[in-house]
Short mmCIF file of N, CA and C in Angstrom, two decimals:
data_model
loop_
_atom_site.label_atom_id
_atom_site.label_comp_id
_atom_site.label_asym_id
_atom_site.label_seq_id
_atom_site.Cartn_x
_atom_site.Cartn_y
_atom_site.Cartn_z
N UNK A 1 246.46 -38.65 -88.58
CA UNK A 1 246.48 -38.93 -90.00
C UNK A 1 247.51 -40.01 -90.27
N UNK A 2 247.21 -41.08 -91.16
CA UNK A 2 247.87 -42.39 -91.20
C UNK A 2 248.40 -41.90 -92.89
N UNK A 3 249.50 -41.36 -92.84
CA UNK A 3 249.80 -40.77 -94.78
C UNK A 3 250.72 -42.09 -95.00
N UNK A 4 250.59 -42.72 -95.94
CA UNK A 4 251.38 -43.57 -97.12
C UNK A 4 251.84 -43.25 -98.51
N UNK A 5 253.05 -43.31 -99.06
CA UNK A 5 253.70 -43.69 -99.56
C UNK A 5 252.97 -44.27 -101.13
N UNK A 6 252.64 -43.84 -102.36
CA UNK A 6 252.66 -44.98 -102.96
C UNK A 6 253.44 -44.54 -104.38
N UNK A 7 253.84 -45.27 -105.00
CA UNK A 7 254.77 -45.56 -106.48
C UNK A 7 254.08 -45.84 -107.19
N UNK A 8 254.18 -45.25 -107.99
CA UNK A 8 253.66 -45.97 -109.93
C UNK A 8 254.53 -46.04 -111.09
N UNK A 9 254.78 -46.94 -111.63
CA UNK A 9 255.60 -47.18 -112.92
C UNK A 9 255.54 -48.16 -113.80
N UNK A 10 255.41 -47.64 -114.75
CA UNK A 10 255.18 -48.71 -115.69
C UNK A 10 254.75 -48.23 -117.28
N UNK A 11 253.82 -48.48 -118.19
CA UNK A 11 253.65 -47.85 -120.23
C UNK A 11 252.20 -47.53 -119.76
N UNK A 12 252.64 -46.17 -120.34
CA UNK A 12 251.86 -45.27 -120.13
C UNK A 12 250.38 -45.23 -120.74
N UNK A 13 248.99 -45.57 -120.36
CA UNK A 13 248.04 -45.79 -121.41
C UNK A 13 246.83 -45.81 -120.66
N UNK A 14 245.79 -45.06 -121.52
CA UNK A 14 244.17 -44.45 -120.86
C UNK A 14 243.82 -45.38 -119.78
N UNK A 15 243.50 -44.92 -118.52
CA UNK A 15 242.69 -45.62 -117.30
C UNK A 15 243.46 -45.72 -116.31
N UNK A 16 244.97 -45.60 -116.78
CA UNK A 16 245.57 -45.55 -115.21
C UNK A 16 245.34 -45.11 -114.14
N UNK A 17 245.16 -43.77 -114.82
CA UNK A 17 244.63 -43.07 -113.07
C UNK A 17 243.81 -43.11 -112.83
N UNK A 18 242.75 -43.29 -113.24
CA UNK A 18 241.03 -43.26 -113.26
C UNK A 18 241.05 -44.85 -111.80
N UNK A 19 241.78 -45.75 -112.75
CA UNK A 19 241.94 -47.43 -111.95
C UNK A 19 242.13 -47.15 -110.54
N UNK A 20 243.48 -46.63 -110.24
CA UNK A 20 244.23 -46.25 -108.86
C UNK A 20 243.50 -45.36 -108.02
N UNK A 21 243.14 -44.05 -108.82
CA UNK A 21 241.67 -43.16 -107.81
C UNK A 21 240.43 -43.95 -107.40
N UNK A 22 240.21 -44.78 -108.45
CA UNK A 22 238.97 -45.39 -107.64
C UNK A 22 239.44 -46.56 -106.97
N UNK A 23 239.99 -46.90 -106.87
CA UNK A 23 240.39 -47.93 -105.89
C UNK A 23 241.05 -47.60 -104.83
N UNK A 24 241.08 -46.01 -104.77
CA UNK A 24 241.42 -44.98 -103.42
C UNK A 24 240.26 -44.73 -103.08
N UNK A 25 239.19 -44.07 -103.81
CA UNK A 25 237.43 -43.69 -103.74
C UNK A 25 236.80 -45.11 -102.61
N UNK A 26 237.06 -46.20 -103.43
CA UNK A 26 236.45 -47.09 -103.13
C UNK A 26 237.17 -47.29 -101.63
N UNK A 27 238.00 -47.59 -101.08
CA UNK A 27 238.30 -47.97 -99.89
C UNK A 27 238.68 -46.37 -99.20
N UNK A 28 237.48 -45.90 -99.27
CA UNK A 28 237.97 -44.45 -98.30
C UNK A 28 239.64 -44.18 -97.90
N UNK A 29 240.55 -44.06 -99.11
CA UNK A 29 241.23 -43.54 -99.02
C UNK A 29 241.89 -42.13 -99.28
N UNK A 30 241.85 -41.09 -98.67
CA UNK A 30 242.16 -40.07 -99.32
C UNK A 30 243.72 -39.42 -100.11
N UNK A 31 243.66 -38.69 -101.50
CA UNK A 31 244.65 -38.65 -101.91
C UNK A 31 244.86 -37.04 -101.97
N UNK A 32 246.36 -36.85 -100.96
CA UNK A 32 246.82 -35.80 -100.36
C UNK A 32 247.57 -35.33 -101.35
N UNK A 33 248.21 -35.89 -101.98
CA UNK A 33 249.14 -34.91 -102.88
C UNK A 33 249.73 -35.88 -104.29
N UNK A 34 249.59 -35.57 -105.26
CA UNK A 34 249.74 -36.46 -106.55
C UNK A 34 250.73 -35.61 -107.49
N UNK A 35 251.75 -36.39 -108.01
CA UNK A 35 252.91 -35.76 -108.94
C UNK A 35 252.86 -37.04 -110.03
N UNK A 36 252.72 -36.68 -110.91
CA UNK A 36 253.05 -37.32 -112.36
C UNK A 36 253.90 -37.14 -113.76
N UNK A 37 254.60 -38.18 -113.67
CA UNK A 37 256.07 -37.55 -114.82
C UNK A 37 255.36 -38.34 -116.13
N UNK A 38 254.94 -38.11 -117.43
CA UNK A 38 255.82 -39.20 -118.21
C UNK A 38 256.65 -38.96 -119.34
N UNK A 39 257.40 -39.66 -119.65
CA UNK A 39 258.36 -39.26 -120.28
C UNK A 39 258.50 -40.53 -121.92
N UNK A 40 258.39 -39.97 -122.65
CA UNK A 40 257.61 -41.11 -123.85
C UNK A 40 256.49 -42.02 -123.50
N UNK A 41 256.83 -43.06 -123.70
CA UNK A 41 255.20 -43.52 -123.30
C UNK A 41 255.48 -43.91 -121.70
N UNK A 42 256.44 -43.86 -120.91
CA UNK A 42 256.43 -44.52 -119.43
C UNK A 42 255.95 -43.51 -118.86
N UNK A 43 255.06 -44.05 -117.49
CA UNK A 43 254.54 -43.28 -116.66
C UNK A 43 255.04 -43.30 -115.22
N UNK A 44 255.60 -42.58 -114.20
CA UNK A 44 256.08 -42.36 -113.27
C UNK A 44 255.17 -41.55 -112.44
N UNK A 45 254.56 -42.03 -111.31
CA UNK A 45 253.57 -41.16 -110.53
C UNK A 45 253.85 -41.68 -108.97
N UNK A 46 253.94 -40.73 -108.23
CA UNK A 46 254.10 -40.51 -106.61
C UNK A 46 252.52 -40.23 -106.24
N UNK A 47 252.43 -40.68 -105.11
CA UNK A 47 251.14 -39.96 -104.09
C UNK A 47 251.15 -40.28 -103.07
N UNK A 48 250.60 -39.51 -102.14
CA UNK A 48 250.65 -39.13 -101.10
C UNK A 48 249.06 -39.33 -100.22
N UNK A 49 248.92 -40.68 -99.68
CA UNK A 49 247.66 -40.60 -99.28
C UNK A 49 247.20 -40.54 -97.76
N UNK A 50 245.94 -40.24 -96.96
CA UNK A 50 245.74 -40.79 -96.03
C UNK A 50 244.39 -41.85 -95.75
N UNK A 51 244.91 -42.77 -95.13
CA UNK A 51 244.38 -44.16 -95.22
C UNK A 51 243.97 -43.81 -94.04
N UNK A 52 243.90 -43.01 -93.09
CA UNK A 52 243.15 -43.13 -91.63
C UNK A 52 241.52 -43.68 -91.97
N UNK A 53 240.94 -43.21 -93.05
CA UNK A 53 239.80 -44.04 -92.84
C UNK A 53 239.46 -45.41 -93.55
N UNK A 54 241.01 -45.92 -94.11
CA UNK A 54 241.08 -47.64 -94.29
C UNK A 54 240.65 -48.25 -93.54
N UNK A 55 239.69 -49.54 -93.63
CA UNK A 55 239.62 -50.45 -92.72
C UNK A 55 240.37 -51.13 -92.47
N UNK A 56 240.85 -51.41 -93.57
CA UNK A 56 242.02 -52.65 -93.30
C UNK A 56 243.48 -52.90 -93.19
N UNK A 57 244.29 -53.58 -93.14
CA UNK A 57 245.92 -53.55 -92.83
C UNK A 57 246.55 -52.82 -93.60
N UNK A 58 247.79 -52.50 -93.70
CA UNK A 58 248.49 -52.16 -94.44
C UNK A 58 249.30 -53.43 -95.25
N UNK A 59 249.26 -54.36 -95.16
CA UNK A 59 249.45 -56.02 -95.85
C UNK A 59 248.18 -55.71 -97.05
N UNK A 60 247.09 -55.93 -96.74
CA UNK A 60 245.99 -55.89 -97.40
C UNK A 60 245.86 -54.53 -98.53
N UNK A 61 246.24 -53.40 -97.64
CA UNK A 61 246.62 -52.60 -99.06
C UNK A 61 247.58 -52.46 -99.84
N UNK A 62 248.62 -52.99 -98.99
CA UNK A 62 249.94 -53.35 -100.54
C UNK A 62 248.95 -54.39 -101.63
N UNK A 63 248.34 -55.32 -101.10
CA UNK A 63 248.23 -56.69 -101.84
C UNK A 63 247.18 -55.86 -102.80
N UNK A 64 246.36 -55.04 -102.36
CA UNK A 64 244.81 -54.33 -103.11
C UNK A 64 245.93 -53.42 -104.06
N UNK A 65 246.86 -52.65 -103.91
CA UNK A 65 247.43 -51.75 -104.72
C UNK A 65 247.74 -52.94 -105.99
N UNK A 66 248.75 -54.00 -105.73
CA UNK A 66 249.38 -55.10 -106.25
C UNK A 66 248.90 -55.65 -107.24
N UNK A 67 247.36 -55.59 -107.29
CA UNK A 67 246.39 -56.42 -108.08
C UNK A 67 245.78 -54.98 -108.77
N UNK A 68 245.69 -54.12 -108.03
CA UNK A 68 245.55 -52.86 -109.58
C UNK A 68 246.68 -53.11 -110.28
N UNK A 69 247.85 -52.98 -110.12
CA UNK A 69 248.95 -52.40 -110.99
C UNK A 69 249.05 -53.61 -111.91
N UNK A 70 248.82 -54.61 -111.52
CA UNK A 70 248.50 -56.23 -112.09
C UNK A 70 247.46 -55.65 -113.53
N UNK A 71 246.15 -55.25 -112.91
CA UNK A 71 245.36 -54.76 -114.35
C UNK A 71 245.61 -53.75 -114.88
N UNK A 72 246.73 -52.97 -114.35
CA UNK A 72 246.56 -51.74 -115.34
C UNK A 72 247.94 -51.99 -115.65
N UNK A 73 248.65 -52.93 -116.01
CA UNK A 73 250.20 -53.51 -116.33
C UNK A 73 251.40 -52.32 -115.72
N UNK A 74 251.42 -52.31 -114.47
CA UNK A 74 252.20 -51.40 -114.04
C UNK A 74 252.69 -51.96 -112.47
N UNK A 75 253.76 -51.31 -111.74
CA UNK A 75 254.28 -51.52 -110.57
C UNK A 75 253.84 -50.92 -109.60
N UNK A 76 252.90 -50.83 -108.84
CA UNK A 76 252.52 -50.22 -107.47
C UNK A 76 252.91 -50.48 -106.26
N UNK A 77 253.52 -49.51 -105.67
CA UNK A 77 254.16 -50.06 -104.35
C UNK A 77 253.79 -48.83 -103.07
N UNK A 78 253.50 -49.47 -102.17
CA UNK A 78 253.14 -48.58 -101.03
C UNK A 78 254.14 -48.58 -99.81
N UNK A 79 254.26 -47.20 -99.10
CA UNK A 79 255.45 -47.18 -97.88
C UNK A 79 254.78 -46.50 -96.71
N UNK A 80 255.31 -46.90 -95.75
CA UNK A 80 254.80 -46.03 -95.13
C UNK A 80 255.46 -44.36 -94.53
N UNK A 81 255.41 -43.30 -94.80
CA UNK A 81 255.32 -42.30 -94.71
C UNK A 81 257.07 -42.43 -93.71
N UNK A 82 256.93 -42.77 -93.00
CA UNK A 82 257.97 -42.73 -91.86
C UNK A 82 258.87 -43.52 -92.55
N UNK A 83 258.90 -44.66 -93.26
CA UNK A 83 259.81 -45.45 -93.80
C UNK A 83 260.40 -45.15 -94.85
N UNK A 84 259.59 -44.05 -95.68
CA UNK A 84 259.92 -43.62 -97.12
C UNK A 84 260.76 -42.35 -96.57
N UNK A 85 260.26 -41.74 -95.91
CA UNK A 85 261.52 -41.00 -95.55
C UNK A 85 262.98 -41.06 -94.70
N UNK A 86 262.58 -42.10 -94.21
CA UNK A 86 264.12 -42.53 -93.30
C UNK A 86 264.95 -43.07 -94.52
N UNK A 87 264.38 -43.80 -95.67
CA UNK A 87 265.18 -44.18 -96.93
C UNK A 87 265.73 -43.14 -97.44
N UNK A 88 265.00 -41.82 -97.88
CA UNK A 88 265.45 -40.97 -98.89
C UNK A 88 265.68 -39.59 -97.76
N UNK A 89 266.66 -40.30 -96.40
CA UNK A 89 266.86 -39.02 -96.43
C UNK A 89 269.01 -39.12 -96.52
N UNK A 90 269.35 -37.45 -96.34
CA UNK A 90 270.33 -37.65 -96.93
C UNK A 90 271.64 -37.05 -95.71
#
């Protein structure tokens, strides 16, 4: 299992998640575990996916996340699983 890392942040407003799931749907990505904060109108969301049946790089899915968060006016950022935790550990 290939699990990644991804971030969401940004004003909070209808289609966000709908945008980011299908653009997980669409590139056979599966989404393992999803947490969502928001707090006035900002939206803060973690997930937890596995990309083992991505075709393509992990370059190519930062850049595919990059250009959602682009249309849905928000910050998307992807890690990889091993990297996100060597950061946050303590």
């Amino acid at each position: 299992m290939n699990r990644t890392v991804v971030t969401l942040v940004g004003k909070d407003h209808v289609g966000i998640i709908a945008t980011v799931c299908n653009f997980f749907a669409e590139n056979n990505i599966n989404i393992l575990d999803i947490k969502q904060t928001t707090v006035q109108e900002y939206i803060n969301m973690i997930l937890v996916v596995d990309t083992t049946g991505y075709s393509g790089s992990f370059d190519s899915l930062a850049e595919g996340l990059d250009a959602v968060g682009k249309k849905v006016g928000c910050i998307i950022k992807a890690q990889h699983e091993e990297i996100f935790d060597m950061m946050h550990r303590i």
